[in-house]
PDB file of N, CA, C and O in Angstrom:
ATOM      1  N   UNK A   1       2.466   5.344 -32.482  1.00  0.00           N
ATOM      2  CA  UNK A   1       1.548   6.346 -32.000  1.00  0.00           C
ATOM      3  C   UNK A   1       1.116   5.981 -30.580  1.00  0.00           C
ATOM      4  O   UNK A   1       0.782   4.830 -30.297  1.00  0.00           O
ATOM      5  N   UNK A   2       1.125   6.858 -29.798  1.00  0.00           N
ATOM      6  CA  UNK A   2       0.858   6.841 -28.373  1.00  0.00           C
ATOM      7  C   UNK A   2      -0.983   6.810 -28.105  1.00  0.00           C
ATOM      8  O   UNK A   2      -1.768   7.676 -28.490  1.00  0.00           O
ATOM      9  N   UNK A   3      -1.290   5.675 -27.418  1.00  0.00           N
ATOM     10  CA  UNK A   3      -2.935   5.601 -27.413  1.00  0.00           C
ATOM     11  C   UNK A   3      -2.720   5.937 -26.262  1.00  0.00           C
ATOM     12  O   UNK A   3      -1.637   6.235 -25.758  1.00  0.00           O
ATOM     13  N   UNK A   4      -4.043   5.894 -25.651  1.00  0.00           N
ATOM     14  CA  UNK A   4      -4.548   5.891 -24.046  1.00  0.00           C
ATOM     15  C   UNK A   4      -4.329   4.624 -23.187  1.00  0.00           C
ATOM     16  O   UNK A   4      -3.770   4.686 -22.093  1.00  0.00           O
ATOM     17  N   UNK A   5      -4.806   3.436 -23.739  1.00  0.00           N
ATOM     18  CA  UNK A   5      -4.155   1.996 -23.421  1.00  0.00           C
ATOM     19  C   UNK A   5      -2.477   2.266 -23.489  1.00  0.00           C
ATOM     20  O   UNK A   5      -1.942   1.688 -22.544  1.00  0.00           O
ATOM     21  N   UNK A   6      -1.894   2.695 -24.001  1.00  0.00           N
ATOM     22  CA  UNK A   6      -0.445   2.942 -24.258  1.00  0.00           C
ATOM     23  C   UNK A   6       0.070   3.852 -22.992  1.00  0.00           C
ATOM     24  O   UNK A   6       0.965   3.295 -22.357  1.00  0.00           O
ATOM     25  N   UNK A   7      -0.239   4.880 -22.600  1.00  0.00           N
ATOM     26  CA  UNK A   7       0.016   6.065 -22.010  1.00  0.00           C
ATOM     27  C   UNK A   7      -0.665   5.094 -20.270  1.00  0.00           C
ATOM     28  O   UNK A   7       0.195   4.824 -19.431  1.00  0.00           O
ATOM     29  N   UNK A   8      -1.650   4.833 -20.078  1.00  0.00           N
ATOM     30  CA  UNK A   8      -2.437   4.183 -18.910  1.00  0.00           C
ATOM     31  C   UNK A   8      -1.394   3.055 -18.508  1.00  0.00           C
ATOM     32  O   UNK A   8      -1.242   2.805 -17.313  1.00  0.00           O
ATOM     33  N   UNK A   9      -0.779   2.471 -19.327  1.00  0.00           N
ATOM     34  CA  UNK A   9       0.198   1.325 -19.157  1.00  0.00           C
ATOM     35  C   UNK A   9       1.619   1.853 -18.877  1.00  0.00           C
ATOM     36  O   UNK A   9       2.325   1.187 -18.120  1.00  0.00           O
ATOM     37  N   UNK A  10       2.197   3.202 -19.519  1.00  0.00           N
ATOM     38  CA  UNK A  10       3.392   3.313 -19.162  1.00  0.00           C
ATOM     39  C   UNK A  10       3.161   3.607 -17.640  1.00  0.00           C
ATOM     40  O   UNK A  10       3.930   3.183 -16.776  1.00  0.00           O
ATOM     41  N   UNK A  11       1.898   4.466 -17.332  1.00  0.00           N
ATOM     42  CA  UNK A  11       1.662   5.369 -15.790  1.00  0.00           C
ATOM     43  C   UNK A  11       1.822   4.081 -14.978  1.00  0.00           C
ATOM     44  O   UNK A  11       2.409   4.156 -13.898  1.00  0.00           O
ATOM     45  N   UNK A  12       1.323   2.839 -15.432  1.00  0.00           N
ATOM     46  CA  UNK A  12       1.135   1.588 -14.396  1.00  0.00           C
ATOM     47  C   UNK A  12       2.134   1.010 -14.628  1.00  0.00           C
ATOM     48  O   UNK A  12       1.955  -0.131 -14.203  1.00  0.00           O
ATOM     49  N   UNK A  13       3.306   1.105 -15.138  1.00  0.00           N
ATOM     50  CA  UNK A  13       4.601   0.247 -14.647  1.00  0.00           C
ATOM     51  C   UNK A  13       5.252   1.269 -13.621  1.00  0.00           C
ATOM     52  O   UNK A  13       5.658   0.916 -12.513  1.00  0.00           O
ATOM     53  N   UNK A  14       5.320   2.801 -14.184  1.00  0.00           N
ATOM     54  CA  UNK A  14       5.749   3.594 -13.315  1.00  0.00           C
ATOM     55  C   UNK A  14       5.498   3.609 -11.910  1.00  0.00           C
ATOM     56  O   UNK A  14       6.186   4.002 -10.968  1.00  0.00           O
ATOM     57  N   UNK A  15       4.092   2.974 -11.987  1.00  0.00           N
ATOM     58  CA  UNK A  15       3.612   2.806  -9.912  1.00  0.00           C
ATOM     59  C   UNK A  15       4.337   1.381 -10.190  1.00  0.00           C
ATOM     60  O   UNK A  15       4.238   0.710  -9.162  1.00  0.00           O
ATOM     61  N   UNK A  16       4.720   0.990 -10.753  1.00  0.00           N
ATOM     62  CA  UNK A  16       4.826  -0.607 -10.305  1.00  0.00           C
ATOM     63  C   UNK A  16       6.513  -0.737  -9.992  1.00  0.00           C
ATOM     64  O   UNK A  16       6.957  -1.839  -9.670  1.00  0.00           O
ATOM     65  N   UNK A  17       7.278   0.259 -10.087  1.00  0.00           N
ATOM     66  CA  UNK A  17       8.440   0.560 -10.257  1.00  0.00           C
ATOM     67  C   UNK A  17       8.813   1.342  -8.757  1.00  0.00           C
ATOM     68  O   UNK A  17       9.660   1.253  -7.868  1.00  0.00           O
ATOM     69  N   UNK A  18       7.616   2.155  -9.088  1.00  0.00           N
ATOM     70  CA  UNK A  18       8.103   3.129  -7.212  1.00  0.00           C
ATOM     71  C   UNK A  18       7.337   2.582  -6.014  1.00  0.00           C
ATOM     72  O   UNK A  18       7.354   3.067  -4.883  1.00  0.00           O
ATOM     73  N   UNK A  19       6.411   1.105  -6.564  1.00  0.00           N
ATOM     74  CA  UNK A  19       5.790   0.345  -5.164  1.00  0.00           C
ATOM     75  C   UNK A  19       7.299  -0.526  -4.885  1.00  0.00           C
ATOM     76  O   UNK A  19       7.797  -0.551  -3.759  1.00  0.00           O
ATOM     77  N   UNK A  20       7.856  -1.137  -5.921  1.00  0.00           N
ATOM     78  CA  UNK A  20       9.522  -1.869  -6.105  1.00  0.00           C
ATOM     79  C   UNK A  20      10.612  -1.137  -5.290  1.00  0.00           C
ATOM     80  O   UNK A  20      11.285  -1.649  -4.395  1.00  0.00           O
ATOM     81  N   UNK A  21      10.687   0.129  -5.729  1.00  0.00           N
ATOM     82  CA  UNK A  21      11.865   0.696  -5.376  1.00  0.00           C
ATOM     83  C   UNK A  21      11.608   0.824  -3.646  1.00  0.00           C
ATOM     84  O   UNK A  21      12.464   0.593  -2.792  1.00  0.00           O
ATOM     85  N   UNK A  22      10.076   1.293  -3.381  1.00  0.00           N
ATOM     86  CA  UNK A  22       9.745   1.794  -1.470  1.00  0.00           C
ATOM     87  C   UNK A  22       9.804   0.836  -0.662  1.00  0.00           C
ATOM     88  O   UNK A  22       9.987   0.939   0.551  1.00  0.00           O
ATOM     89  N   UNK A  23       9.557  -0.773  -1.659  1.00  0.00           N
ATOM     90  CA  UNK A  23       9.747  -2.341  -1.071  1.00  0.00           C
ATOM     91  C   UNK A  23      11.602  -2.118  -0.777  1.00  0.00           C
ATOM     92  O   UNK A  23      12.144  -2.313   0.311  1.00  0.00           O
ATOM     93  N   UNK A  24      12.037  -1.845  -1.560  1.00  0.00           N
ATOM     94  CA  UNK A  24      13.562  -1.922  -1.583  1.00  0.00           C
ATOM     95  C   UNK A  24      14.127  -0.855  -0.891  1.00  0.00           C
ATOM     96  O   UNK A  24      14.797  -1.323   0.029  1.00  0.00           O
ATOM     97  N   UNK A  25      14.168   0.303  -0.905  1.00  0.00           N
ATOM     98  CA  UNK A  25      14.367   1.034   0.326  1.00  0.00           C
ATOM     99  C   UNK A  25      13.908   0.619   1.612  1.00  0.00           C
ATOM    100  O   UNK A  25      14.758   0.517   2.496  1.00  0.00           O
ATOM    101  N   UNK A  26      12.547   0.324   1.913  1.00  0.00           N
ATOM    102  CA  UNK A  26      12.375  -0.313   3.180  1.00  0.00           C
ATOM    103  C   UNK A  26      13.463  -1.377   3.986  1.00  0.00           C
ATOM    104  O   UNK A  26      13.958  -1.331   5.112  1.00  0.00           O
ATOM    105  N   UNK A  27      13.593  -2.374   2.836  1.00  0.00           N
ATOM    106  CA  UNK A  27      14.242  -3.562   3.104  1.00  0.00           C
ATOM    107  C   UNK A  27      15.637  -3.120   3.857  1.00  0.00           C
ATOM    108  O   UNK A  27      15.942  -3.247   5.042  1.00  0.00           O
ATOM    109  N   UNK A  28      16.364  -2.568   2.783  1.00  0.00           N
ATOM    110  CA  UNK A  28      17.697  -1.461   2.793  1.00  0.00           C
ATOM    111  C   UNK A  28      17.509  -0.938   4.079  1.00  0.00           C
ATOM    112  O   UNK A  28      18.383  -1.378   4.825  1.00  0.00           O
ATOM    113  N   UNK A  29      16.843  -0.289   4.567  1.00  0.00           N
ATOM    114  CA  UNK A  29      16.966   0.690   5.424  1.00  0.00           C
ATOM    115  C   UNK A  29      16.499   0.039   6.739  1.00  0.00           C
ATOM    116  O   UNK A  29      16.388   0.664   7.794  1.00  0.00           O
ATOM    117  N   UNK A  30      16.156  -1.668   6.536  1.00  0.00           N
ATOM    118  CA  UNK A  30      15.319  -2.441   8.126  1.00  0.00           C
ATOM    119  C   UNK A  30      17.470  -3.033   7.978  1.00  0.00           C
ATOM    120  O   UNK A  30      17.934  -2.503   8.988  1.00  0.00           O
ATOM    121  N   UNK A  31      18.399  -3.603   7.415  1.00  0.00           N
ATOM    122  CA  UNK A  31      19.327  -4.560   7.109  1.00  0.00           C
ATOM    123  C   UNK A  31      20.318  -3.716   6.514  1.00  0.00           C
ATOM    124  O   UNK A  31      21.258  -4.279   5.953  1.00  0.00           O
ATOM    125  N   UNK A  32      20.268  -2.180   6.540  1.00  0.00           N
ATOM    126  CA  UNK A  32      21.549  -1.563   6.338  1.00  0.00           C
ATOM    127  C   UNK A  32      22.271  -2.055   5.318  1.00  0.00           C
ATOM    128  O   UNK A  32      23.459  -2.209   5.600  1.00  0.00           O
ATOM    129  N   UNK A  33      21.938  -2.370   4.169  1.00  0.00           N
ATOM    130  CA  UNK A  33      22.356  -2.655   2.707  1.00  0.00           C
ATOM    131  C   UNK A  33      21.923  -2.993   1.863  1.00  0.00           C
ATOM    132  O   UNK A  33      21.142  -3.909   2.119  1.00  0.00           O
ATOM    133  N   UNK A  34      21.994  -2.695   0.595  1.00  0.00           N
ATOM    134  CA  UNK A  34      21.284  -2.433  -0.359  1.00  0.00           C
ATOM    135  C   UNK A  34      21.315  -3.785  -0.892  1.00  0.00           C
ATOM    136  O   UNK A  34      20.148  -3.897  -1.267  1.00  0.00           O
ATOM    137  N   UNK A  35      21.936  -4.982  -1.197  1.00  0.00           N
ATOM    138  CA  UNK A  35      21.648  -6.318  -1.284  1.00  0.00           C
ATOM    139  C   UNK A  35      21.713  -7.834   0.065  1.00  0.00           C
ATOM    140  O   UNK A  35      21.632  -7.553   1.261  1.00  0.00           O
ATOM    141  N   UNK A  36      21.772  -8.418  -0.117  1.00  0.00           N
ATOM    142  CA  UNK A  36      21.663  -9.266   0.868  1.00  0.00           C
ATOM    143  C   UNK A  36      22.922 -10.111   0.871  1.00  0.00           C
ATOM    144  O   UNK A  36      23.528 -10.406  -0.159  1.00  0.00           O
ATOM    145  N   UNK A  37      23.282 -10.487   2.109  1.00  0.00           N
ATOM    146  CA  UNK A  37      24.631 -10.672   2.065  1.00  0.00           C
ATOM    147  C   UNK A  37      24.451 -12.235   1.497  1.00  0.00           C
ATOM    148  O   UNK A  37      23.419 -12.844   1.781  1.00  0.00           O
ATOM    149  N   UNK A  38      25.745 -13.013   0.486  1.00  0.00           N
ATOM    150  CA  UNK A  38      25.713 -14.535   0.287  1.00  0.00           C
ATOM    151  C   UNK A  38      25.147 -15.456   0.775  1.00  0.00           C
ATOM    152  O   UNK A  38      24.217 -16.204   0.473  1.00  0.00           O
ATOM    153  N   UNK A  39      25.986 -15.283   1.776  1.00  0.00           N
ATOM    154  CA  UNK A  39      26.175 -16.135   3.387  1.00  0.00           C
ATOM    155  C   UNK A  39      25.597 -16.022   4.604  1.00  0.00           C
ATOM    156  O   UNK A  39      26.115 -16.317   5.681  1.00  0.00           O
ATOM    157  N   UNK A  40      24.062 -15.410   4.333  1.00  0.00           N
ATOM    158  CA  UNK A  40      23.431 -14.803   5.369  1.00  0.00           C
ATOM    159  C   UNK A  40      22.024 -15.610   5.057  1.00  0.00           C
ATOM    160  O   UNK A  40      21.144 -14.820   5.400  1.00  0.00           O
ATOM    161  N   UNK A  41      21.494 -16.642   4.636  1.00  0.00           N
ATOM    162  CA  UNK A  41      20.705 -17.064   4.460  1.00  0.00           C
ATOM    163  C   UNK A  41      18.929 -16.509   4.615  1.00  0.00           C
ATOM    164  O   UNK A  41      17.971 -16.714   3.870  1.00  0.00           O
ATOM    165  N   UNK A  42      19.054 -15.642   6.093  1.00  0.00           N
ATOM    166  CA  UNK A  42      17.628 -15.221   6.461  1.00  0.00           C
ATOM    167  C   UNK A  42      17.617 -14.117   5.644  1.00  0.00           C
ATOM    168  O   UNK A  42      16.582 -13.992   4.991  1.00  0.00           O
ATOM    169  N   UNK A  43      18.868 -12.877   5.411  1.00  0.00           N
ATOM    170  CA  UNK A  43      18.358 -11.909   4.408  1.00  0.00           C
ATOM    171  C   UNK A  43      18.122 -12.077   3.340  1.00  0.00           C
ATOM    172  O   UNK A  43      17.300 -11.318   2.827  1.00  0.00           O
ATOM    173  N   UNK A  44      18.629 -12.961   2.666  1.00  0.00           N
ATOM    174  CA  UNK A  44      18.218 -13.764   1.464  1.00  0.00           C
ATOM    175  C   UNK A  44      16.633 -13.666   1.095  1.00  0.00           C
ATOM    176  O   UNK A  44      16.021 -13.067   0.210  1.00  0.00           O
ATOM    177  N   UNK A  45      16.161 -14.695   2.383  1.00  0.00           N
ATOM    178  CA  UNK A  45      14.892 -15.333   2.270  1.00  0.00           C
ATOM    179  C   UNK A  45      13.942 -13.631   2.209  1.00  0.00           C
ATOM    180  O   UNK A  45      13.250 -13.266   1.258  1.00  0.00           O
ATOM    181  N   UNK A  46      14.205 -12.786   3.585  1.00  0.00           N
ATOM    182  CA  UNK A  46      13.327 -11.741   3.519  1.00  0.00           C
ATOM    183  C   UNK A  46      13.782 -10.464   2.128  1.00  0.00           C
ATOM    184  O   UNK A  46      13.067  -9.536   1.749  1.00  0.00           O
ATOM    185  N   UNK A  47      14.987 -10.784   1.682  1.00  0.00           N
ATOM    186  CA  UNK A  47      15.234 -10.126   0.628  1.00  0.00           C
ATOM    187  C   UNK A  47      13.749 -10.684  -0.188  1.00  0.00           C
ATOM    188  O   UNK A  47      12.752  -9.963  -0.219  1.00  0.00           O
ATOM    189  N   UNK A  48      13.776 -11.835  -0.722  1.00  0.00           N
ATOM    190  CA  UNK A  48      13.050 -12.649  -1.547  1.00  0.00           C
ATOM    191  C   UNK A  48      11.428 -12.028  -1.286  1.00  0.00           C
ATOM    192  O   UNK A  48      10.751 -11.498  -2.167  1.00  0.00           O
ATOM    193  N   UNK A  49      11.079 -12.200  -0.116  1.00  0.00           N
ATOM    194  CA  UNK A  49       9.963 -12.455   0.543  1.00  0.00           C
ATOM    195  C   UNK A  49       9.353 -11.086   0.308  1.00  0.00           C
ATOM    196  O   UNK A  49       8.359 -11.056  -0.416  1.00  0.00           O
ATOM    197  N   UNK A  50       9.886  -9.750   0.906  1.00  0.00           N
ATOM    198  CA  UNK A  50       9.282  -8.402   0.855  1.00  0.00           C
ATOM    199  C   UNK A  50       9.747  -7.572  -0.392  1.00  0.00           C
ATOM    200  O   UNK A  50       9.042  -6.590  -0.623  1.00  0.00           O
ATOM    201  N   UNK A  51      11.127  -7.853  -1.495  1.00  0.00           N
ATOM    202  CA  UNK A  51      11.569  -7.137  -2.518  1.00  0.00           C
ATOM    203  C   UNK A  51      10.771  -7.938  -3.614  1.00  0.00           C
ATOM    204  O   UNK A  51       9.789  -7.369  -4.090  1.00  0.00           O
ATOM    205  N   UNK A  52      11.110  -9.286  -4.096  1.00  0.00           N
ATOM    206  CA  UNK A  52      11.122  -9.752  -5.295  1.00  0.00           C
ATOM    207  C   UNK A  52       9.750 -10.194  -5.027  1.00  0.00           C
ATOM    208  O   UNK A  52       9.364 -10.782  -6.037  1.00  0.00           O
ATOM    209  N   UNK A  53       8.906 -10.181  -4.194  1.00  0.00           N
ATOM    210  CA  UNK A  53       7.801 -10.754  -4.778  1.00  0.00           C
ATOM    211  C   UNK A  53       6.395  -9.262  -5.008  1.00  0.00           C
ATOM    212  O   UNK A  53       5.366  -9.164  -5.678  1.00  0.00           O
ATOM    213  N   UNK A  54       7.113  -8.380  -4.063  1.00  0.00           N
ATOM    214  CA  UNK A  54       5.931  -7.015  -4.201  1.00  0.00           C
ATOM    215  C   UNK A  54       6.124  -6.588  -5.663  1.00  0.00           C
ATOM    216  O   UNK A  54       5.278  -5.996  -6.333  1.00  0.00           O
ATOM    217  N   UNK A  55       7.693  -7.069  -6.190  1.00  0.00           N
ATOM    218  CA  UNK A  55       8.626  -6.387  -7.491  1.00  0.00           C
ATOM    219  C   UNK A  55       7.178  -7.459  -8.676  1.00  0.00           C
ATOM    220  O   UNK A  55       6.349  -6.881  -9.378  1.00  0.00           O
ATOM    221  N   UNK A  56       7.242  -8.322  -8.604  1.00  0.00           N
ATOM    222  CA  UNK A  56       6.515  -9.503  -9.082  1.00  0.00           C
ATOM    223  C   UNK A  56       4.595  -9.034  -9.232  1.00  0.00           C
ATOM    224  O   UNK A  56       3.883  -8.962 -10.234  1.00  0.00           O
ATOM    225  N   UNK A  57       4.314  -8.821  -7.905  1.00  0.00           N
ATOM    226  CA  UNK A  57       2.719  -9.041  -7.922  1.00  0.00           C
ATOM    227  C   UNK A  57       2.682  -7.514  -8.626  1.00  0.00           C
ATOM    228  O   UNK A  57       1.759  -7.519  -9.441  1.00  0.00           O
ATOM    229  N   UNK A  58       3.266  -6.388  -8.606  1.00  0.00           N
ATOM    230  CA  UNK A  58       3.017  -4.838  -9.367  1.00  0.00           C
ATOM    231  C   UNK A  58       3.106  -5.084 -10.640  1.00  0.00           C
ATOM    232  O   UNK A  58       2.191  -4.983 -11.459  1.00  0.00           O
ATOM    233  N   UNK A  59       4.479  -5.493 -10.886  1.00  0.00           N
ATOM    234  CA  UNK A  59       4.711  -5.466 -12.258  1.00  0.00           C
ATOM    235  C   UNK A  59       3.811  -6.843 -13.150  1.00  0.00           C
ATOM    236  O   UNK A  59       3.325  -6.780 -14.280  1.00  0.00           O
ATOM    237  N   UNK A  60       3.812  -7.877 -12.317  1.00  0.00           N
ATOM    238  CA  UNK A  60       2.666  -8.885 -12.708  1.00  0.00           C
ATOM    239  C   UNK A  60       0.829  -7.644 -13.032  1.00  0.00           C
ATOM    240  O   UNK A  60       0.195  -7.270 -14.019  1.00  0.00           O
ATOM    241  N   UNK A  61       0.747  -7.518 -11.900  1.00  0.00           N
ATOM    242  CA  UNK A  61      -0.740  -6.109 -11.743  1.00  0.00           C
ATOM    243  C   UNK A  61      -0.652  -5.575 -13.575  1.00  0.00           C
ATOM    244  O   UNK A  61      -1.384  -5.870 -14.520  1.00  0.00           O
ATOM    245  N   UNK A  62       0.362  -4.850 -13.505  1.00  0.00           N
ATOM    246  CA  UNK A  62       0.648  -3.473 -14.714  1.00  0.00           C
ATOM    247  C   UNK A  62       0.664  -4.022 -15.888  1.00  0.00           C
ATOM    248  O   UNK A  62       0.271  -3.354 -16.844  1.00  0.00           O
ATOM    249  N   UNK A  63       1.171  -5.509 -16.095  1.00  0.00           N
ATOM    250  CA  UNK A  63       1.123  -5.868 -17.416  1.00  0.00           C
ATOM    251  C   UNK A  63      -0.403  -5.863 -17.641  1.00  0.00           C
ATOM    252  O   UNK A  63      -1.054  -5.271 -18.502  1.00  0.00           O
ATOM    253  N   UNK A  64      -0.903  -6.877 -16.395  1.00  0.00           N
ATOM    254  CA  UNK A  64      -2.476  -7.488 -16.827  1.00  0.00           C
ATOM    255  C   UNK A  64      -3.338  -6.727 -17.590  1.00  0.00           C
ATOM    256  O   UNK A  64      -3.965  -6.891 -18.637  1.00  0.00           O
ATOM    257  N   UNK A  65      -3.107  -5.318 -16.278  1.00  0.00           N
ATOM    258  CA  UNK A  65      -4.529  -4.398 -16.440  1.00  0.00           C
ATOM    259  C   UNK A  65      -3.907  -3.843 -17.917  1.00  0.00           C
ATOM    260  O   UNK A  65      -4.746  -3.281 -18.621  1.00  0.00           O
ATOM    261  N   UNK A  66      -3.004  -3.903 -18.279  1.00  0.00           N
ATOM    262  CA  UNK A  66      -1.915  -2.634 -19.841  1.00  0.00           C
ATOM    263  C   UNK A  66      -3.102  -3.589 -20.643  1.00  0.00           C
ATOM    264  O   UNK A  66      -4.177  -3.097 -20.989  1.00  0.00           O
ATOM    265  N   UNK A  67      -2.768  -4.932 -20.868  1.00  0.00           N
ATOM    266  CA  UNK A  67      -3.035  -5.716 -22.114  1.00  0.00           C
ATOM    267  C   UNK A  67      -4.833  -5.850 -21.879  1.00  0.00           C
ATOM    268  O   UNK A  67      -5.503  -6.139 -22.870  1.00  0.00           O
ATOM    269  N   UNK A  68      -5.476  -5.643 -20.640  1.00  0.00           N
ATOM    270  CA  UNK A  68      -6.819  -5.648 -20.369  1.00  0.00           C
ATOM    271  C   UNK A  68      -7.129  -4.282 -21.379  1.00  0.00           C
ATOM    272  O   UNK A  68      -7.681  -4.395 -22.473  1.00  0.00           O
ATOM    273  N   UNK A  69      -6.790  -3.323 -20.955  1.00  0.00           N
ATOM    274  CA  UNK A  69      -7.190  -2.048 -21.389  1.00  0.00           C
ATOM    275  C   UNK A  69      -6.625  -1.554 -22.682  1.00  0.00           C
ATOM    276  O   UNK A  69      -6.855  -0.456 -23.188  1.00  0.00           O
ATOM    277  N   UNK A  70      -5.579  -2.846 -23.326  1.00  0.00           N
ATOM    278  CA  UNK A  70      -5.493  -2.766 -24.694  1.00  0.00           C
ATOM    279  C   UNK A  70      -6.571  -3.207 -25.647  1.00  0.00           C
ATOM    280  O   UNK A  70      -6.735  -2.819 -26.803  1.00  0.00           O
ATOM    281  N   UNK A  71      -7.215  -4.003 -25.029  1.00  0.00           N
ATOM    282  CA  UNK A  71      -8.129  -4.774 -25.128  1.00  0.00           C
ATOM    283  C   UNK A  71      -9.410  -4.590 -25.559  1.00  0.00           C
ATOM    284  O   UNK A  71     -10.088  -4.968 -26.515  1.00  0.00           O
ATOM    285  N   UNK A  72      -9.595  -3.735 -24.351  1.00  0.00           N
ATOM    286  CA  UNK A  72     -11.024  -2.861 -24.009  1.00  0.00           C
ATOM    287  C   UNK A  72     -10.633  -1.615 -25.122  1.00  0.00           C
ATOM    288  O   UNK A  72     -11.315  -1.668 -26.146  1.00  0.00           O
ATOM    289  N   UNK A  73     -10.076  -0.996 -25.091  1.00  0.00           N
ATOM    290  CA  UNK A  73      -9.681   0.522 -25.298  1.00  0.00           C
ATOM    291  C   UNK A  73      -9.177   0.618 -26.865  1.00  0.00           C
ATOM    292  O   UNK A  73      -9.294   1.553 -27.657  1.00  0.00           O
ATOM    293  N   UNK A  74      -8.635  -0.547 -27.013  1.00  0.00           N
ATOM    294  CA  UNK A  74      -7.771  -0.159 -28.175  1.00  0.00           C
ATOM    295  C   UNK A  74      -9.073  -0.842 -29.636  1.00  0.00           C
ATOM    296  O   UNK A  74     -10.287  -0.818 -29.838  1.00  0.00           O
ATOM    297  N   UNK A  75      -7.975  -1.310 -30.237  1.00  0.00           N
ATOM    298  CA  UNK A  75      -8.321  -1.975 -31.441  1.00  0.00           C
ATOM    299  C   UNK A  75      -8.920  -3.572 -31.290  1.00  0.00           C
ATOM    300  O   UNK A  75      -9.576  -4.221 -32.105  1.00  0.00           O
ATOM    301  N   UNK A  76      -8.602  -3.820 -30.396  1.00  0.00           N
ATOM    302  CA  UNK A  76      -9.109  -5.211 -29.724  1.00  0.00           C
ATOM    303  C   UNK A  76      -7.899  -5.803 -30.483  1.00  0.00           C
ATOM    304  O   UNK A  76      -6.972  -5.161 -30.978  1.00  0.00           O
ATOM    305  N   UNK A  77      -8.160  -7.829 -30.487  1.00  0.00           N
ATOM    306  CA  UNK A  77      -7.198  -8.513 -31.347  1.00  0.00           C
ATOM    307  C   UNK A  77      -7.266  -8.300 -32.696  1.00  0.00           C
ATOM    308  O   UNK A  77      -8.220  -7.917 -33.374  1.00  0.00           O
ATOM    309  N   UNK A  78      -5.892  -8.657 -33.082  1.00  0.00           N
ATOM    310  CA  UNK A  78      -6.224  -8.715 -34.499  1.00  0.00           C
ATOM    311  C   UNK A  78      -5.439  -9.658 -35.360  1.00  0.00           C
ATOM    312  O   UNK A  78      -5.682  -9.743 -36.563  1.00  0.00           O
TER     313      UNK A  78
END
């Protein structure tokens, strides 16, 4: 059954997904390709630096506040 804690949490991966994807288009579109080359060490690093960690602190964000407001909202532990 779909709660409000349930529904509030899918909406917050969904931003946490299109803050990911606008990190990754950006990147893409500063380095003209959609991954970072092997053997290129600095795209690597700014791959790392502006994709995987904005990908990290959102989707890190969306769990917190999901299981906060399961918390608050729902049934509490059990």
């Amino acid at each position: 059954m779909l709660t409000l804690p349930s529904i509030l949490g899918v909406v917050l991966l969904v931003v946490a997904l299109v803050v990911t994807l606008l990190c990754w288009g950006c990147w893409r579109y500063r380095n003209g390709r959609w991954w970072p080359l092997a053997d290129a060490p600095s795209q690597r690093l700014s791959f790392a630096r502006e994709v995987k960690t904005a990908a990290f602190i959102a989707f890190a964000v969306a769990i917190l506040v999901t299981m906060v407001l399961h918390y608050r909202l729902g049934a509490g532990l059990h």
